[in-house]
CSV table of N, CA and C and ligand atoms in Angstrom, one decimal:
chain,number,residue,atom,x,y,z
A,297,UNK,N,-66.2,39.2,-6.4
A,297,UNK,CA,-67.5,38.7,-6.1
A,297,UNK,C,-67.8,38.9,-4.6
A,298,UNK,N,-68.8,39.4,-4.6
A,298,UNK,CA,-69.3,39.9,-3.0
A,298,UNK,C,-70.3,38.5,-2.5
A,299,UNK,N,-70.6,38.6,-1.0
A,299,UNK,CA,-71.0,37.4,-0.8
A,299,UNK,C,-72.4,37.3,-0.8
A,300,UNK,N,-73.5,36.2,-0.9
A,300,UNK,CA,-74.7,36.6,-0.9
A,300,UNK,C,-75.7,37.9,0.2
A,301,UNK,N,-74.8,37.7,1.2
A,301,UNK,CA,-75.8,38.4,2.2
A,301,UNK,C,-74.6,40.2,1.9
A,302,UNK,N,-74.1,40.5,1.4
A,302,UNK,CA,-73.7,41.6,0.9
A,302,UNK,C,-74.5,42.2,-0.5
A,303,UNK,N,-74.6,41.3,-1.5
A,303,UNK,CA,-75.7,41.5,-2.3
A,303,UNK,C,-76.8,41.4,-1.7
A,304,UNK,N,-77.2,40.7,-0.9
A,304,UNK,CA,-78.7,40.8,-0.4
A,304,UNK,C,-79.1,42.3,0.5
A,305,UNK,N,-78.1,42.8,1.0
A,305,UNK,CA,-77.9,44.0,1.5
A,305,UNK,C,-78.4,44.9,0.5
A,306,UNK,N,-78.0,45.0,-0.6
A,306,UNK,CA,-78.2,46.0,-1.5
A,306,UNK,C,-79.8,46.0,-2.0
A,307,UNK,N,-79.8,44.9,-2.5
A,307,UNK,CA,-81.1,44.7,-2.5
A,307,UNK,C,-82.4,45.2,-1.4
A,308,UNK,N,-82.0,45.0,-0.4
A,308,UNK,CA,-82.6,45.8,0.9
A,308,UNK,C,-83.1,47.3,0.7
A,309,UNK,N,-81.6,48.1,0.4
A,309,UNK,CA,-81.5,49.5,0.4
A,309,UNK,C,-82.5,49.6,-0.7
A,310,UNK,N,-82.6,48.9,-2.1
A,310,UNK,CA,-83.5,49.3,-3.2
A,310,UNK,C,-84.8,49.3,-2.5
A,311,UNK,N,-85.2,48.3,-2.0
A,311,UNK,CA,-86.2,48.2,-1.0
A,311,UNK,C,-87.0,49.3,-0.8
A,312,UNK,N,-86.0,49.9,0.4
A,312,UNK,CA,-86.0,51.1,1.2
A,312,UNK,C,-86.8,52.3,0.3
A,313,UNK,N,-85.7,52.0,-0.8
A,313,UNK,CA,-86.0,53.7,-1.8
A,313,UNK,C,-87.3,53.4,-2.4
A,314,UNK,N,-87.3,51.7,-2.9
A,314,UNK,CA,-88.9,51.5,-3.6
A,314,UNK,C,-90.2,52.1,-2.8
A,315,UNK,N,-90.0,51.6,-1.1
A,315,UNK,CA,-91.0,52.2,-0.4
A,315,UNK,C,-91.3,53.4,-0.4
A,316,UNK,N,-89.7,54.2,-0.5
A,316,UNK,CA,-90.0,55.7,-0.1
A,316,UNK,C,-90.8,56.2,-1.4
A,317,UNK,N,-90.7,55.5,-2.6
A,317,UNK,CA,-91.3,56.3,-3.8
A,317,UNK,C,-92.3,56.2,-3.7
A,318,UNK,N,-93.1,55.4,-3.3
A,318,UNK,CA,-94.7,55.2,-3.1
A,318,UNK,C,-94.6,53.6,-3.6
A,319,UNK,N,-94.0,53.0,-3.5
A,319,UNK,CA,-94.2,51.3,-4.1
A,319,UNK,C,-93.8,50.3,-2.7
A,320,UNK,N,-94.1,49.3,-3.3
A,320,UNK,CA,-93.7,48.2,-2.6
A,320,UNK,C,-92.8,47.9,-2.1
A,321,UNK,N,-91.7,47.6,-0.8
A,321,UNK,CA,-90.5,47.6,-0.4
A,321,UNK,C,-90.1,45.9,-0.7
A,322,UNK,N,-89.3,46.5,-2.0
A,322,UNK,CA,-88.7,45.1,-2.7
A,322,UNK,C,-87.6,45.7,-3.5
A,323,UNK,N,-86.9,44.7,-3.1
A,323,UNK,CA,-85.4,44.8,-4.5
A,323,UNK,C,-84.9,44.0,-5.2
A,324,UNK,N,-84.6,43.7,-6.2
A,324,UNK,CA,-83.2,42.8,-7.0
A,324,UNK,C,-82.4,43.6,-7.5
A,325,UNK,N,-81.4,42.7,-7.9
A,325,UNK,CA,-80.5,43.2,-8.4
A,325,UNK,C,-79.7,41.7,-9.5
A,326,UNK,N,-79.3,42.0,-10.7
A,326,UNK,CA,-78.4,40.8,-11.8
A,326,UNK,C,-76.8,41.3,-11.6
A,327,UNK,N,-76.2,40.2,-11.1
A,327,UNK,CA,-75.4,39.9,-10.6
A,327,UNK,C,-74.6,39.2,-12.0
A,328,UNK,N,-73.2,40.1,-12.5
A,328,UNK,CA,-72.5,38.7,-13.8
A,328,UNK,C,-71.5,38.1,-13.4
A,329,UNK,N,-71.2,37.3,-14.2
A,329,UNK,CA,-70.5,36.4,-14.0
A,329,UNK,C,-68.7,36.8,-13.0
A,330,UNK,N,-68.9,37.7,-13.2
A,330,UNK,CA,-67.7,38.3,-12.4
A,330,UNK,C,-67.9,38.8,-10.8
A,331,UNK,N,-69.5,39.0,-10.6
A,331,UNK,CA,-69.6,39.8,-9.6
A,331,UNK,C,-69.7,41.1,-9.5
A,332,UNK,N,-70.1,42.1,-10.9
A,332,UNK,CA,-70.7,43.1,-10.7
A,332,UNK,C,-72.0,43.3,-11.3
A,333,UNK,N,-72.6,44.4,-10.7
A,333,UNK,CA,-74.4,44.6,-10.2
A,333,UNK,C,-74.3,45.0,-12.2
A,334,UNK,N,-75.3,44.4,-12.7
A,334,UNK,CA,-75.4,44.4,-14.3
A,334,UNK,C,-76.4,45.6,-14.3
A,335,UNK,N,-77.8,44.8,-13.8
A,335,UNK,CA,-79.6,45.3,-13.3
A,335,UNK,C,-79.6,45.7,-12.0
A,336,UNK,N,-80.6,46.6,-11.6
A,336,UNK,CA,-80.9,46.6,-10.5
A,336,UNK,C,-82.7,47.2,-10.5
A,337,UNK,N,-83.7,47.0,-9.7
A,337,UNK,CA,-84.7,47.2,-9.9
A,337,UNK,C,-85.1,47.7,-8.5
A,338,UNK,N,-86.1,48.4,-7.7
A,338,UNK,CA,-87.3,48.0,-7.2
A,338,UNK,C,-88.1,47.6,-7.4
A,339,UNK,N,-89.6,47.9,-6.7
A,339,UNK,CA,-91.1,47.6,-6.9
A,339,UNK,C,-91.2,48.8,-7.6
A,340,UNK,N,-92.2,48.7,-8.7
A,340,UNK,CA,-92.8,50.0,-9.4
A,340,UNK,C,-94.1,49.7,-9.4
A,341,UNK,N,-94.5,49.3,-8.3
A,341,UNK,CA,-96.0,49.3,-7.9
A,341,UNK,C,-97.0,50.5,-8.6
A,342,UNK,N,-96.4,51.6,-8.4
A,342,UNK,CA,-96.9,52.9,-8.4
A,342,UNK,C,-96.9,53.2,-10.1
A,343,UNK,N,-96.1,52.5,-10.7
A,343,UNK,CA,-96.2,52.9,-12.2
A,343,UNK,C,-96.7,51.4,-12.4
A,344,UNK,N,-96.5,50.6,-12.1
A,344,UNK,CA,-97.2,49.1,-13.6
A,344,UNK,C,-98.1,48.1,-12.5
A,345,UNK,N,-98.3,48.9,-11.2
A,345,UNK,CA,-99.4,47.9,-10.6
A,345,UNK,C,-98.9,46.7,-10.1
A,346,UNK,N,-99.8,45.5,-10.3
A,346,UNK,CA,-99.8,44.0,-9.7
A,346,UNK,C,-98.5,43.8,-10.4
A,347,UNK,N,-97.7,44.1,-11.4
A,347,UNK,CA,-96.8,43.4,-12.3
A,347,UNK,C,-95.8,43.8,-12.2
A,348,UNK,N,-95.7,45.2,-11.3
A,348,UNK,CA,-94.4,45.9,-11.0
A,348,UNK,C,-93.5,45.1,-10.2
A,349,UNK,N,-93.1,44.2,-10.2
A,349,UNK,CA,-92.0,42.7,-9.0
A,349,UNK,C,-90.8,43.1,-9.7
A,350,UNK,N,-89.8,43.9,-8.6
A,350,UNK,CA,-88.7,44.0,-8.9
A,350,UNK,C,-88.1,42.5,-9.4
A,351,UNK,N,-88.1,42.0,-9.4
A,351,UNK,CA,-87.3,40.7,-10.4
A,351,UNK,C,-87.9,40.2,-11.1
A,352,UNK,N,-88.9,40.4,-11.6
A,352,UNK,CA,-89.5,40.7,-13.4
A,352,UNK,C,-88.7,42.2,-14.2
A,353,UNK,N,-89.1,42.9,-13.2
A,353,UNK,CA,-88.5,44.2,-14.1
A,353,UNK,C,-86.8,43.8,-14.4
A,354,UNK,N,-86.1,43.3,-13.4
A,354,UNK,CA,-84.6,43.0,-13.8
A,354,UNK,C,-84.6,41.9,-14.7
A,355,UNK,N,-85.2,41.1,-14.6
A,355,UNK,CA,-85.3,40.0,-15.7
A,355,UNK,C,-85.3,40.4,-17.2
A,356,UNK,N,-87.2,41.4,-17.2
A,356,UNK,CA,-87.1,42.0,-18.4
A,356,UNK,C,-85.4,42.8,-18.9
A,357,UNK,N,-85.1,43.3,-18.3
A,357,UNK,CA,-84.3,44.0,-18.7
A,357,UNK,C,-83.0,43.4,-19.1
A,358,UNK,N,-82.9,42.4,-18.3
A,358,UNK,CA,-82.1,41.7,-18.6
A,358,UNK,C,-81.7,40.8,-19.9
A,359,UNK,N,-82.9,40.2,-20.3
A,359,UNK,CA,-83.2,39.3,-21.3
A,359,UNK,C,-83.9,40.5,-22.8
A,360,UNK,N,-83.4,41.5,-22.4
A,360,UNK,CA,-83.4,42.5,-23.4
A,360,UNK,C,-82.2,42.8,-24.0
A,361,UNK,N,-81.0,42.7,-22.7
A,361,UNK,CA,-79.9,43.5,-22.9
A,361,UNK,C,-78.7,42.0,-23.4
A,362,UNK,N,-79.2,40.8,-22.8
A,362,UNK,CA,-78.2,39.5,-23.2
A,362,UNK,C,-78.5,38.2,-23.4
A,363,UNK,N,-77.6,37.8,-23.8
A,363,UNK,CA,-78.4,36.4,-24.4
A,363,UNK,C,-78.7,35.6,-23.2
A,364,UNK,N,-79.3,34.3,-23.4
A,364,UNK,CA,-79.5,33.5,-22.7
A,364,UNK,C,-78.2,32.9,-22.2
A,365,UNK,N,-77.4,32.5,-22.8
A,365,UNK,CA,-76.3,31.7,-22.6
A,365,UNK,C,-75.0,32.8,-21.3
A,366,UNK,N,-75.4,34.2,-21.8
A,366,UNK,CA,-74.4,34.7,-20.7
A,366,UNK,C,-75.5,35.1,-19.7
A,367,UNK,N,-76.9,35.0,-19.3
A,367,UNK,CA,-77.5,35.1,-18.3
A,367,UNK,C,-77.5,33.8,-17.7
A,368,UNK,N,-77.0,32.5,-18.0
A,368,UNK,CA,-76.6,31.4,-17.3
A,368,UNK,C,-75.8,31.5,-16.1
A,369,UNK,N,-74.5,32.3,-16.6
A,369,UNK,CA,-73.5,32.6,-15.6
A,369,UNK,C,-73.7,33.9,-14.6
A,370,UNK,N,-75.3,34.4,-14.8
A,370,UNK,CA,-75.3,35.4,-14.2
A,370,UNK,C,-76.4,35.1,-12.6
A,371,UNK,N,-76.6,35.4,-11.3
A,371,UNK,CA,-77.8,35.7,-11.0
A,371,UNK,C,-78.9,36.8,-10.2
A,372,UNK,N,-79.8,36.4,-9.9
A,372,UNK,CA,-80.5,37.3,-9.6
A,372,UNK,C,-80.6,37.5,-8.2
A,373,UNK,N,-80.3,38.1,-7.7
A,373,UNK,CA,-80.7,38.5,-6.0
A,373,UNK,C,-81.8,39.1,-5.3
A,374,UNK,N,-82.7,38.7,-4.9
A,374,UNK,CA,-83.7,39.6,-4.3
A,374,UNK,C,-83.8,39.4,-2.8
A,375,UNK,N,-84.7,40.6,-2.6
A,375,UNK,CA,-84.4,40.6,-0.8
A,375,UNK,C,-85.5,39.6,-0.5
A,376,UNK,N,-86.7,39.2,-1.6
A,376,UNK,CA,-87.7,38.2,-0.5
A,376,UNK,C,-88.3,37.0,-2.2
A,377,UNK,N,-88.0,36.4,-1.8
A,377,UNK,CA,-88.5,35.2,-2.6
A,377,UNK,C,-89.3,35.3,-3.8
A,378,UNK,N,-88.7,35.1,-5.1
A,378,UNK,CA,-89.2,35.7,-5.9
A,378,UNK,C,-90.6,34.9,-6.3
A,379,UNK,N,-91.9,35.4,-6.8
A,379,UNK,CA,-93.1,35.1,-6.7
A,379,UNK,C,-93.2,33.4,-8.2
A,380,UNK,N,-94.4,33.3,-8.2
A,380,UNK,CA,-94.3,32.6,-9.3
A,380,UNK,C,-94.1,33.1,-11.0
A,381,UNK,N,-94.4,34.2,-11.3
A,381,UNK,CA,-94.7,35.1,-12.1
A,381,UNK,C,-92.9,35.5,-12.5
A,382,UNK,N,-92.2,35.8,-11.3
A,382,UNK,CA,-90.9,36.8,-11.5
A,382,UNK,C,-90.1,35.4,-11.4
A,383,UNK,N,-90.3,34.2,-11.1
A,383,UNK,CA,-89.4,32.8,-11.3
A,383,UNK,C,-89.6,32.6,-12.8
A,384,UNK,N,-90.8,32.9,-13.2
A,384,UNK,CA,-91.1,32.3,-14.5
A,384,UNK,C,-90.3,33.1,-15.4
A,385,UNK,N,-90.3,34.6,-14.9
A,385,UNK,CA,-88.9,35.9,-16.0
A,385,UNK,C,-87.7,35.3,-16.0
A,386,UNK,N,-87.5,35.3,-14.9
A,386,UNK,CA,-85.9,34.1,-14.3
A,386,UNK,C,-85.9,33.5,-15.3
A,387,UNK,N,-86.8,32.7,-15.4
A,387,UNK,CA,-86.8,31.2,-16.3
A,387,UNK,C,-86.8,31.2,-17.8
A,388,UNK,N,-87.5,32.2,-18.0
A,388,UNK,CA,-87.4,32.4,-19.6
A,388,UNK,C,-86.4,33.6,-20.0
A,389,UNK,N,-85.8,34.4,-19.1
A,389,UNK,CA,-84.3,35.0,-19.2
A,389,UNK,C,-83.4,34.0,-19.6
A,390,UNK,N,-83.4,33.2,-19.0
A,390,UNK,CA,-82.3,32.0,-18.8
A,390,UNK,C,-81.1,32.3,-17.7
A,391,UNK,N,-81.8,33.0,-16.7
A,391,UNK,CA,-80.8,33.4,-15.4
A,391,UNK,C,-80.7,32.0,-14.9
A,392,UNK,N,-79.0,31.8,-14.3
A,392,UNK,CA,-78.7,30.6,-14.0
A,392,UNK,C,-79.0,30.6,-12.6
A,393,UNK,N,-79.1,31.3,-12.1
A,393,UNK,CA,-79.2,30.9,-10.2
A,393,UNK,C,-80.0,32.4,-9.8
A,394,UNK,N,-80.5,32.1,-8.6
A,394,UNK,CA,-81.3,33.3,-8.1
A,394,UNK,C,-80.7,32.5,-6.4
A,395,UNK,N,-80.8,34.1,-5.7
A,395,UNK,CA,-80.3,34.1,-4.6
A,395,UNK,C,-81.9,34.7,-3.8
A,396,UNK,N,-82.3,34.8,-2.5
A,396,UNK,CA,-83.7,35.4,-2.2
A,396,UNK,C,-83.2,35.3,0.0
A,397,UNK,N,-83.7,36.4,0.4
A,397,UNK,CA,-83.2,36.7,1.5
A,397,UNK,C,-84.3,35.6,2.5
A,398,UNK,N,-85.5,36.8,1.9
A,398,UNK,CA,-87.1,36.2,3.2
A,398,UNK,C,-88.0,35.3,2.1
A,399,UNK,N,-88.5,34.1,3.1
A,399,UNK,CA,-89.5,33.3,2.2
A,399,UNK,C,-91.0,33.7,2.0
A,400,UNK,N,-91.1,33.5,0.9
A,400,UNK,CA,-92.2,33.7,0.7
A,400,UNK,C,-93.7,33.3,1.8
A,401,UNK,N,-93.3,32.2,2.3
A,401,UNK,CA,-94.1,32.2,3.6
A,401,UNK,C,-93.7,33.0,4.5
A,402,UNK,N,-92.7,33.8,4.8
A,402,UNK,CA,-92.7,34.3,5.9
A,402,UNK,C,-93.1,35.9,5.3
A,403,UNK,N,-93.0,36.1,4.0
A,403,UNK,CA,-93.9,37.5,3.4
A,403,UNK,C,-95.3,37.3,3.7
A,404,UNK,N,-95.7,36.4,3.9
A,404,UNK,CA,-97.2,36.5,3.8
A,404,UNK,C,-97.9,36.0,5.1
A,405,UNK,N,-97.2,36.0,6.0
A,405,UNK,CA,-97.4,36.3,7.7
A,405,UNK,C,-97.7,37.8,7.4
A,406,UNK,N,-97.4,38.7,6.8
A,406,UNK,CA,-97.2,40.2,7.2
A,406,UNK,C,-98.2,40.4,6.3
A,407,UNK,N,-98.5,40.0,4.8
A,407,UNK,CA,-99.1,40.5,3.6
A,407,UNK,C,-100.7,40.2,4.0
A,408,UNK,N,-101.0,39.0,4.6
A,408,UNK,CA,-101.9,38.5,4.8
A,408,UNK,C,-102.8,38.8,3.3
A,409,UNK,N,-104.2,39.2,3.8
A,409,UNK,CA,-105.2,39.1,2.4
A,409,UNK,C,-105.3,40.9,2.0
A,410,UNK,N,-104.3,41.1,2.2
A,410,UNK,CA,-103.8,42.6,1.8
A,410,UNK,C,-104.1,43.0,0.2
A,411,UNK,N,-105.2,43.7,-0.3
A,411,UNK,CA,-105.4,43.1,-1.8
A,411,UNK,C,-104.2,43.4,-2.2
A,412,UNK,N,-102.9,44.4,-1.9
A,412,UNK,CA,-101.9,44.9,-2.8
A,412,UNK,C,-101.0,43.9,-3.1
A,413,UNK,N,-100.8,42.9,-2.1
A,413,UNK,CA,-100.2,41.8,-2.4
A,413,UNK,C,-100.5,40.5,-1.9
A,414,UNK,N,-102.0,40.5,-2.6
A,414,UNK,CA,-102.3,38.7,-2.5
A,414,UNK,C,-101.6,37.6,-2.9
A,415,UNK,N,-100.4,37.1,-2.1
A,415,UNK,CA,-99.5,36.1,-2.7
A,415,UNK,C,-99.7,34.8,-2.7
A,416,UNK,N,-99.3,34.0,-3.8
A,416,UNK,CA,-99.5,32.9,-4.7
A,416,UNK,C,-98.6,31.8,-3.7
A,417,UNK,N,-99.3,31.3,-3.4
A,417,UNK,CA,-98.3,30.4,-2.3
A,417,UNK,C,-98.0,29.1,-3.5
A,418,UNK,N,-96.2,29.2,-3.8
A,418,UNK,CA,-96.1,28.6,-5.1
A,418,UNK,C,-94.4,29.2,-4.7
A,419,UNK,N,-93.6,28.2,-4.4
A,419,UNK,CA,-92.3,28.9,-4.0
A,419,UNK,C,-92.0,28.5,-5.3
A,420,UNK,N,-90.3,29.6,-5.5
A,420,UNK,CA,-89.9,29.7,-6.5
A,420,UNK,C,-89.2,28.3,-6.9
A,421,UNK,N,-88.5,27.2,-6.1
A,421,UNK,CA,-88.4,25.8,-6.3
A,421,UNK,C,-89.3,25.0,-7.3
A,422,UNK,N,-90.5,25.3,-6.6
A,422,UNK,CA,-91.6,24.7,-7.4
A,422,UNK,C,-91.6,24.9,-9.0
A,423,UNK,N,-91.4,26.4,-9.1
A,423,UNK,CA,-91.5,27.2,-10.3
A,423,UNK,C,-90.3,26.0,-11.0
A,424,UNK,N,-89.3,25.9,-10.5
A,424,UNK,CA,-88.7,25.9,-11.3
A,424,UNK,C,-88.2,24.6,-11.4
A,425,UNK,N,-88.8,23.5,-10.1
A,425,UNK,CA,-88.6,22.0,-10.8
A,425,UNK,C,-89.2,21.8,-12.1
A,426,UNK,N,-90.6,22.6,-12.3
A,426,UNK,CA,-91.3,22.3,-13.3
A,426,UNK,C,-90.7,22.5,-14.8
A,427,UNK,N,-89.6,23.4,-15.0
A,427,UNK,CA,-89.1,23.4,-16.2
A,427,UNK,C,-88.1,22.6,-16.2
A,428,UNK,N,-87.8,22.6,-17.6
A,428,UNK,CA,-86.6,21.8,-18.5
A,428,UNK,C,-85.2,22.4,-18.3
A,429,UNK,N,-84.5,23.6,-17.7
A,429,UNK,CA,-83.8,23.8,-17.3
A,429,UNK,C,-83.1,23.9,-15.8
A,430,UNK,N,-81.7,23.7,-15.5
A,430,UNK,CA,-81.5,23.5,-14.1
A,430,UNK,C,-81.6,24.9,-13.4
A,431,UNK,N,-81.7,25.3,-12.5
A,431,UNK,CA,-81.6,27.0,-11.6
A,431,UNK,C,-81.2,26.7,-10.7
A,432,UNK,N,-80.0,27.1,-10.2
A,432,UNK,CA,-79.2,27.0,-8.6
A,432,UNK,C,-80.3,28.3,-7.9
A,433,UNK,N,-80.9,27.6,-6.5
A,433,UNK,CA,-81.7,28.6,-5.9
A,433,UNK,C,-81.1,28.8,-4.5
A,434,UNK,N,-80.6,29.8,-4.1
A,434,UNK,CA,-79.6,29.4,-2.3
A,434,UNK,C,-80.8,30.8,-1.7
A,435,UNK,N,-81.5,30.3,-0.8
A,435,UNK,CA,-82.1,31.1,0.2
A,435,UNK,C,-82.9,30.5,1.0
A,436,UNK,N,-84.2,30.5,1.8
A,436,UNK,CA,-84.0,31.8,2.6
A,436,UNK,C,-82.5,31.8,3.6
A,437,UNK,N,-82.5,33.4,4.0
A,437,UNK,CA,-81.2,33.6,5.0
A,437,UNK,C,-82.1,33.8,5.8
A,438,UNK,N,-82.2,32.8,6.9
A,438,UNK,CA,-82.8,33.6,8.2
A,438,UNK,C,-82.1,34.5,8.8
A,439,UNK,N,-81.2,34.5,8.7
A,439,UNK,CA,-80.2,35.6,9.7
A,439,UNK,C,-80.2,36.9,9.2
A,440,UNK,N,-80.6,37.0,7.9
A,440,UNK,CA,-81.0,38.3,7.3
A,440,UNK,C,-82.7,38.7,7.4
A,441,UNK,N,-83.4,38.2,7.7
A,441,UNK,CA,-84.9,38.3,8.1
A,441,UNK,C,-85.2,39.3,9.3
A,442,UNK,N,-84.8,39.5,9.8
A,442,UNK,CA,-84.5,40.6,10.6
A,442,UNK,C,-84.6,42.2,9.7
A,443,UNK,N,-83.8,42.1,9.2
A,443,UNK,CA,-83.2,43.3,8.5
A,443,UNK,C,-84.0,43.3,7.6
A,444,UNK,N,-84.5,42.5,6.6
A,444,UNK,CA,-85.5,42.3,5.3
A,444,UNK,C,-86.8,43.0,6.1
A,445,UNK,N,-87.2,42.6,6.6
A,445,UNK,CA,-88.5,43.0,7.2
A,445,UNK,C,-88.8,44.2,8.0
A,446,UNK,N,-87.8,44.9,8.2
A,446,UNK,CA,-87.5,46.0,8.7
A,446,UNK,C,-88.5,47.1,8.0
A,447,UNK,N,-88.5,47.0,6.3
A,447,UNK,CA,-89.0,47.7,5.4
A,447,UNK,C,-90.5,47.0,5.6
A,448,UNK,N,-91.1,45.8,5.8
A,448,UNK,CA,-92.2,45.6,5.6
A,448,UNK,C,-93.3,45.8,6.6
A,449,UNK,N,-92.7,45.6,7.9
A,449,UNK,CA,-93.4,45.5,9.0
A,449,UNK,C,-94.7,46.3,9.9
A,450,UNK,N,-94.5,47.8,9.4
A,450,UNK,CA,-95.5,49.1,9.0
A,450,UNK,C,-95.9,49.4,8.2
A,451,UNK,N,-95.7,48.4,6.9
A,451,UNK,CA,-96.2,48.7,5.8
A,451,UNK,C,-97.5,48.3,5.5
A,452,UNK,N,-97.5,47.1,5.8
A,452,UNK,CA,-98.7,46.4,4.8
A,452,UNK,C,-100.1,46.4,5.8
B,689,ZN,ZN1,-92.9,38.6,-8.3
């Protein structure tokens, strides 16, 4: 098992490549129970639009490929806070814990009223007192915000 800010790293690099494709610089990655990378996603802005959130696409894929009971012991890592929409995949995956580098407030200092990413100020917490199941959530890393935003900062 690698540590969060080593998986948050990775996540990063997906980032990088999401941007370089023509998408949004974002990454996850599903994380099992042992500590190896299961999913891994970027942004696919470029192919599915508003809905392309790299941690929906790993989610979907996720809750395609396993049950709910071993996505418990699994989680999700993204480099920036996952939205209301990609908490709610989380949530109906049945992923046990999500890991997230940059907060959502601090994406949307940069995003502003950028139509590409009008963000839902609705942290993933929120999302997820609201359901019936528990979710271990450990982020933001400030100390990785630096590096996170490296990909966003010319972008938007
Ligand atoms: Zn999202």
């Amino acid at each position: 098992m690698r540590s969060d800010a080593e998986y948050l790293r990775l996540t990063m690099k997906l980032a990088a490549e999401s941007r370089a494709s023509g998408s949004h610089p974002f990454g996850a990655l599903l994380v099992g129970p042992e500590g190896d990378v299961l999913f891994s996603s970027g942004n696919t802005y470029a192919r599915d639009r508003g809905v392309g959130h790299a941690e929906s696409n790993v989610a979907r894929a996720a809750a395609l490929r396993y049950e709910p009971a071993f996505l418990a012991g699994c989680m999700l890592v993204t480099s920036v806070e996952p939205c209301c929409m990609c908490s709610g995949a989380s949530y109906w995956a049945g992923i046990g814990t999500v890991v997230f580098g940059l907060s959502e407030k601090q994406l949307v200092k940069l995003t502003g009223d950028n139509p590409r990413n009008l963000t839902i100020d609705l942290s993933c917490r929120q999302v997820f007192a609201a359901g019936r199941r528990q979710i271990e959530v450990r982020g933001p890393f400030p100390e990785l915000e630096d590096e996170i935003l490296k990909d966003h900062k010319d972008f938007w």
